[in-house]
Amino acid sequence: MKLKTGKDEIVYLLTKVVLKYEATTGQGIKRNTNRKNYEDLARMLSEISNRLPYTSETLFHNYYPPGENNASAVYPFRKYDITGGQLKDAINGIVSNPRPFLVDACYIYLYGQGRKGFAQKPVDAGLVNDAATVEMPYIDVSSTEGSRLSLLRKIKTYRAIVILLCCLLLAGGIFLAEENSKEKQLFSDLSILPYRPSSPEVDSLQGIWLCYTGSPQARTYDAGRFHKIVSNIMDVKYQDGYFKFIRYGSNFEHAGFMQFEAPWLVSIHSHVVNARDSIESPKLSLMRLDESRPYVDVISASWNFDQGKNNRIIGIRELFIKQGKRGRIEEIINTPQNAACSCKIIKWQSPGNAIRFFYLKNELLDTIGDKRLKQTLDEKSILLSRPGDTSLLLPKHFTNTH
């Protein structure tokens, strides 16, 4: 008797884990592609997985060596920590080879023992591989006519079953071929991944970026909007030819993807992160990478982020500055430091364990010493959607600042 493995096993396990967690805690988990929805569950499972190095004999699972720095590390930096992103990918069937400690943590939470112990005496038929448990029927072949007829009937029955299965497999193959053809057509029509980036291009785009935008200057409700800019932090990761990212802002986050359209030419697609599973304030940008320059100018179709109908489309120039190629990003919230600066704080831990903090807030352009920012992100960098709109007329004391 064999257990299911891979994607089938982890999807079944996590589905039951979510149901038990909801029933036990009274806390609902929204099953979508937002990793934050799974973070509380991930923390709970991490408490089980990080005890695995000490429970192999009592909970009947494979041995896991202890993490070298676990004593000083905190979630999610311990050796056997499970993240909300990992649970999101696994429960949605994206992960074919789940981490063994995640699998064992699920078994222990559901059945009180690891996978090794469960396999000796399965108590849940949903985890048993049906194909491995099918037994061939015993046929008693005798010399009597009745036995021969019975054997012939059984052979005909099995033959009919085989023919039916072949028909089903053929129909499934035709369906999959049609779906694959539709997918190829969709990729062709929408020009999805038309260009595969080179290693230098991937290395140039992936990493941590500091982004400056002058969109606060277009907010009509803010009387002091003139010459205001806001900084953002982008964490860009490469995956299967395209790049996904989270863009942390002073008041809200963007999530999206990038793809190379041509050598060193990148399109950027994003939207405001919300809890409604809907696209809010979509943003489209074009970037031409140039490793010889410290700054990258980006042209974006964006928003002024006023409320309701006043949230209007604008064209805007933005400035991107590469900070590093890898590292961990952590959002610092609800601390005295947040209150002191009236801003959002982002902590970046680089691969060398150096730590840097970014303070994201709306600032006056004239208070920043970088001349490149002043030359690039003044009111002239914004194009309003309606010609003749006077919402950006400059006060007299700002007209001759450049």
XYZ file of C-alpha atoms in Angstrom:
402
model
C 0.000 0.000 0.000
C 1.566 3.280 -1.115
C 0.740 6.871 -0.253
C 0.204 9.645 -2.749
C 3.220 11.818 -3.449
C 4.093 15.224 -4.866
C 1.392 17.666 -5.897
C -1.559 15.313 -5.210
C -0.405 14.613 -1.654
C 0.365 18.198 -0.575
C -2.828 19.668 -2.101
C -4.938 17.082 -0.233
C -3.032 17.600 3.013
C -3.163 21.404 2.945
C -6.861 21.405 2.047
C -7.577 19.349 5.192
C -5.137 21.459 7.239
C -7.010 24.645 6.264
C -10.379 23.096 7.171
C -9.104 21.918 10.575
C -7.406 25.273 11.265
C -10.618 27.170 10.449
C -12.717 24.865 12.630
C -10.228 25.032 15.515
C -9.511 28.766 15.525
C -12.717 30.170 14.036
C -10.499 32.158 11.684
C -11.381 31.872 7.990
C -8.655 31.608 5.345
C -9.414 33.118 1.952
C -8.049 30.654 -0.618
C -6.623 32.852 -3.347
C -3.183 33.889 -4.595
C -2.496 36.421 -1.826
C 0.330 34.984 0.322
C -0.660 37.165 3.296
C -3.885 35.170 3.733
C -1.818 32.095 4.671
C 0.761 33.713 6.983
C -0.943 32.819 10.326
C -1.320 29.199 9.222
C 2.309 29.162 8.033
C 3.521 30.373 11.427
C 1.525 27.626 13.181
C 2.953 24.892 10.922
C 6.453 26.373 11.360
C 6.244 25.730 15.094
C 5.735 22.032 14.267
C 8.372 21.856 11.520
C 11.078 23.501 13.613
C 10.648 20.777 16.292
C 11.215 17.987 13.722
C 14.941 17.565 14.556
C 13.871 16.358 18.021
C 10.710 14.299 17.335
C 11.696 11.649 14.763
C 11.498 8.788 17.302
C 8.285 9.873 19.030
C 6.309 11.100 16.004
C 7.662 8.562 13.473
C 9.135 10.655 10.661
C 12.493 10.912 8.910
C 15.359 12.574 10.760
C 16.009 16.285 10.159
C 19.363 17.774 11.239
C 19.053 20.844 13.503
C 19.625 24.307 12.019
C 22.976 25.831 12.949
C 21.612 29.314 13.686
C 18.103 28.449 14.859
C 18.762 29.582 18.431
C 19.308 33.191 17.362
C 17.079 33.255 14.270
C 13.437 34.322 14.223
C 10.590 33.561 11.855
C 10.874 33.324 8.831
C 14.670 32.853 8.904
C 14.851 29.524 10.793
C 15.943 26.440 8.850
C 12.525 24.753 8.722
C 10.281 27.812 8.588
C 7.249 27.694 6.280
C 6.052 30.929 4.641
C 2.670 32.091 3.455
C 3.997 32.169 -0.106
C 5.008 28.498 0.078
C 1.534 27.493 1.334
C -0.139 29.625 -1.362
C 1.849 27.930 -4.138
C 1.454 24.417 -2.716
C -2.315 24.517 -2.081
C -2.883 25.947 -5.581
C -1.095 22.974 -7.171
C 2.016 24.839 -8.341
C 4.510 22.782 -6.291
C 5.351 19.312 -7.686
C 8.025 18.471 -5.119
C 6.985 19.937 -1.749
C 9.519 20.317 1.031
C 9.614 17.138 3.171
C 9.384 19.105 6.426
C 6.195 20.813 5.170
C 4.670 17.401 4.375
C 5.629 15.968 7.789
C 4.290 19.067 9.582
C 0.911 18.589 7.856
C 0.759 14.880 8.808
C 1.616 15.664 12.435
C -0.999 18.448 12.630
C -3.727 16.254 11.116
C -2.901 12.752 12.390
C -0.472 13.202 15.279
C 2.389 11.413 13.529
C 4.762 11.931 10.608
C 4.425 10.534 7.101
C 6.595 7.505 7.918
C 4.336 6.434 10.779
C 1.144 7.184 8.845
C 2.326 4.979 5.937
C 2.500 1.939 8.236
C -1.192 2.204 9.056
C -3.064 4.771 6.917
C -6.222 6.121 8.530
C -7.263 8.357 5.617
C -8.130 6.670 2.324
C -7.778 9.998 0.513
C -3.991 9.789 0.899
C -3.671 6.244 -0.458
C -2.584 5.809 -4.060
C -5.515 3.898 -5.572
C -3.436 2.460 -8.405
C -1.083 0.816 -5.899
C -3.900 -0.893 -3.995
C -5.756 -2.506 -6.906
C -5.486 -6.296 -6.711
C -5.881 -8.557 -9.733
C -8.921 -10.829 -9.341
C -8.315 -14.542 -8.851
C -9.780 -16.648 -11.644
C -10.358 -20.324 -10.989
C -9.840 -22.028 -14.365
C -11.309 -25.517 -14.316
C -11.968 -28.052 -16.962
C -15.723 -27.710 -16.744
C -17.730 -25.920 -19.398
C -19.258 -23.557 -16.837
C -15.850 -22.389 -15.694
C -14.745 -21.737 -19.287
C -17.853 -19.671 -19.974
C -17.354 -17.717 -16.757
C -13.756 -17.020 -17.754
C -14.819 -15.838 -21.215
C -17.400 -13.469 -19.697
C -14.782 -11.975 -17.388
C -12.324 -11.550 -20.237
C -14.980 -9.751 -22.283
C -15.768 -7.540 -19.307
C -12.107 -6.606 -18.829
C -11.757 -6.015 -22.564
C -14.730 -3.638 -22.502
C -13.213 -1.794 -19.530
C -9.872 -1.480 -21.331
C -11.580 -0.176 -24.473
C -13.570 2.338 -22.409
C -10.407 3.538 -20.661
C -8.631 3.896 -24.006
C -11.533 5.995 -25.323
C -11.432 8.189 -22.243
C -7.662 8.621 -22.564
C -8.028 9.489 -26.244
C -10.748 12.033 -25.491
C -8.603 13.502 -22.716
C -5.622 13.714 -25.052
C -7.678 15.525 -27.680
C -9.005 17.939 -25.061
C -5.503 18.658 -23.729
C -4.206 19.168 -27.262
C -6.974 21.696 -27.943
C -6.294 23.494 -24.665
C -2.585 23.576 -25.443
C -3.378 24.991 -28.880
C -5.557 27.694 -27.278
C -2.752 28.522 -24.853
C -0.244 28.862 -27.691
C -2.696 31.073 -29.564
C -3.186 33.224 -26.470
C 0.579 33.563 -26.003
C 0.907 34.551 -29.646
C -1.984 37.032 -29.693
C -0.931 38.780 -26.469
C 2.831 38.556 -27.196
C 3.473 36.842 -23.865
C 7.190 36.121 -23.339
C 8.127 36.919 -26.952
C 11.766 37.486 -25.988
C 13.908 35.354 -23.690
C 16.337 37.523 -21.692
C 20.028 36.745 -21.515
C 21.855 36.095 -18.233
C 23.274 39.666 -18.102
C 19.776 41.060 -18.672
C 18.297 38.894 -15.905
C 21.105 39.933 -13.561
C 20.586 43.600 -14.436
C 16.841 43.634 -13.663
C 16.529 41.222 -10.738
C 17.089 42.653 -7.259
C 16.181 45.573 -5.023
C 15.269 48.934 -6.610
C 14.629 52.357 -5.082
C 11.989 54.190 -7.149
C 11.033 57.863 -7.064
C 7.792 59.207 -8.518
C 6.209 62.653 -8.598
C 2.595 61.461 -8.662
C 1.702 63.341 -5.391
C 2.049 66.560 -7.442
C -1.127 65.647 -9.361
C -3.356 65.179 -6.274
C -5.802 68.059 -6.385
C -6.890 67.615 -2.757
C -3.381 68.373 -1.458
C -2.758 72.132 -1.383
C 0.940 71.540 -0.719
C 1.429 69.026 -3.505
C 3.816 71.181 -5.588
C 7.304 69.694 -5.941
C 6.342 66.628 -3.863
C 7.793 63.206 -4.623
C 7.488 59.805 -2.953
C 9.986 56.938 -2.722
C 9.117 53.253 -3.249
C 11.053 50.003 -2.810
C 10.729 47.206 -5.385
C 11.746 43.586 -4.772
C 12.115 41.988 -8.241
C 12.487 38.199 -8.610
C 13.027 36.171 -11.812
C 10.722 33.269 -12.717
C 10.392 31.354 -16.021
C 11.326 34.185 -18.372
C 9.415 36.959 -16.623
C 9.884 38.862 -13.375
C 7.433 39.301 -10.509
C 7.687 42.001 -7.881
C 6.179 43.749 -4.884
C 6.447 47.543 -4.882
C 6.236 48.991 -1.358
C 4.931 52.564 -1.187
C 4.265 55.010 1.610
C 0.507 54.269 1.775
C -0.114 51.096 -0.267
C 1.649 48.339 -2.205
C 1.691 47.414 -5.865
C 2.128 43.845 -7.140
C 2.880 42.878 -10.702
C 5.232 41.445 -13.272
C 7.833 42.543 -15.808
C 8.916 40.980 -19.058
C 11.598 41.762 -21.630
C 10.021 42.843 -24.915
C 13.362 43.244 -26.739
C 17.059 43.436 -25.774
C 17.300 45.636 -22.648
C 13.688 46.847 -23.096
C 11.281 45.962 -20.254
C 7.524 46.424 -19.836
C 6.165 46.746 -16.284
C 2.592 45.815 -15.315
C 1.237 46.298 -11.799
C -1.831 47.132 -9.724
C -2.647 48.180 -6.181
C -2.757 45.261 -3.734
C -6.198 44.881 -2.142
C -8.273 42.192 -0.433
C -10.986 42.016 -3.116
C -9.306 39.853 -5.783
C -9.798 42.651 -8.286
C -7.504 44.835 -10.372
C -7.304 48.302 -8.810
C -5.475 51.240 -10.429
C -3.516 49.253 -13.047
C -0.183 50.820 -13.984
C 1.835 50.288 -17.179
C 5.452 51.380 -17.694
C 8.382 51.079 -20.094
C 12.016 50.861 -18.987
C 15.205 50.742 -21.055
C 18.011 49.292 -18.969
C 21.480 50.820 -19.243
C 24.156 49.384 -16.956
C 26.460 52.316 -17.634
C 24.101 54.769 -15.897
C 23.284 54.835 -12.147
C 19.724 56.033 -12.837
C 17.052 54.542 -15.092
C 14.306 56.813 -16.426
C 10.916 55.095 -16.708
C 7.806 56.379 -18.499
C 4.551 55.272 -16.873
C 0.823 55.483 -17.373
C -0.205 55.951 -13.751
C -2.752 57.679 -11.497
C -2.890 60.735 -9.275
C -4.498 58.556 -6.538
C -7.218 61.024 -5.573
C -10.407 59.506 -4.176
C -13.229 58.066 -6.298
C -13.867 59.710 -9.663
C -11.037 62.161 -9.028
C -8.525 59.310 -9.387
C -7.403 60.253 -12.885
C -4.990 58.712 -15.347
C -1.711 60.613 -15.767
C 1.480 60.133 -17.755
C 4.557 60.425 -15.566
C 8.325 60.102 -15.604
C 9.806 58.037 -12.746
C 13.371 57.385 -11.614
C 14.694 53.918 -10.674
C 17.989 53.315 -8.832
C 19.330 49.752 -8.392
C 20.323 49.042 -4.773
C 21.457 45.426 -4.909
C 20.905 42.082 -6.572
C 19.505 39.969 -3.752
C 18.492 39.990 -0.109
C 15.443 39.920 2.136
C 12.821 42.666 2.353
C 10.825 43.122 5.563
C 8.103 45.698 6.223
C 8.366 47.378 9.642
C 4.948 48.490 10.975
C 3.335 49.645 14.227
C 6.582 50.681 15.938
C 7.632 53.926 17.646
C 9.914 54.553 14.664
C 6.897 54.566 12.327
C 5.135 57.074 14.525
C 8.229 59.281 14.790
C 8.749 59.572 11.029
C 5.064 59.299 9.971
C 6.182 56.926 7.262
C 6.468 53.297 6.244
C 9.801 51.642 7.053
C 11.334 48.929 4.864
C 14.231 46.824 6.153
C 16.602 45.340 3.562
C 19.047 42.640 4.641
C 21.611 42.131 1.877
C 23.297 38.735 1.188
C 26.281 39.891 3.265
C 23.893 40.463 6.227
C 24.308 44.230 6.000
C 21.060 45.950 7.011
C 19.670 49.142 5.524
C 16.420 50.962 6.320
C 14.312 52.950 3.833
C 11.793 55.540 5.065
C 8.950 55.827 2.535
C 6.932 59.043 2.639
C 5.926 62.076 0.608
C 8.743 64.634 0.568
C 9.361 68.054 -0.970
C 11.622 67.729 -3.982
C 13.494 70.905 -3.005
C 14.620 69.344 0.309
C 16.506 66.531 -1.470
C 20.089 67.276 -2.435
C 20.236 64.977 -5.470
C 20.255 67.269 -8.518
C 19.245 64.412 -10.812
C 15.936 64.064 -8.936
C 15.240 67.791 -9.185
C 15.921 67.833 -12.915
C 13.780 64.755 -13.607
C 10.763 64.788 -11.275
C 9.399 68.336 -11.183
C 5.852 69.200 -12.346
C 7.014 69.126 -15.977
C 7.427 65.350 -15.683
C 3.637 64.856 -15.413
C 1.239 64.769 -18.359
C -2.458 65.148 -17.525
C -5.021 63.080 -19.403
C -7.120 66.103 -20.422
C -5.386 68.872 -22.404
C -5.830 72.313 -20.913
C -6.340 71.048 -17.389
C -5.062 73.704 -14.973
C -4.818 71.569 -11.826
C -1.008 71.759 -11.991
C -0.572 75.516 -12.418
C 2.423 76.363 -10.288
C 2.347 78.909 -7.482
C 4.377 82.001 -8.320
C 7.144 81.165 -5.848
C 7.758 77.864 -7.641
C 7.818 79.043 -11.259
C 11.537 79.860 -11.390
C 13.036 77.200 -9.178
C 14.938 75.393 -11.981
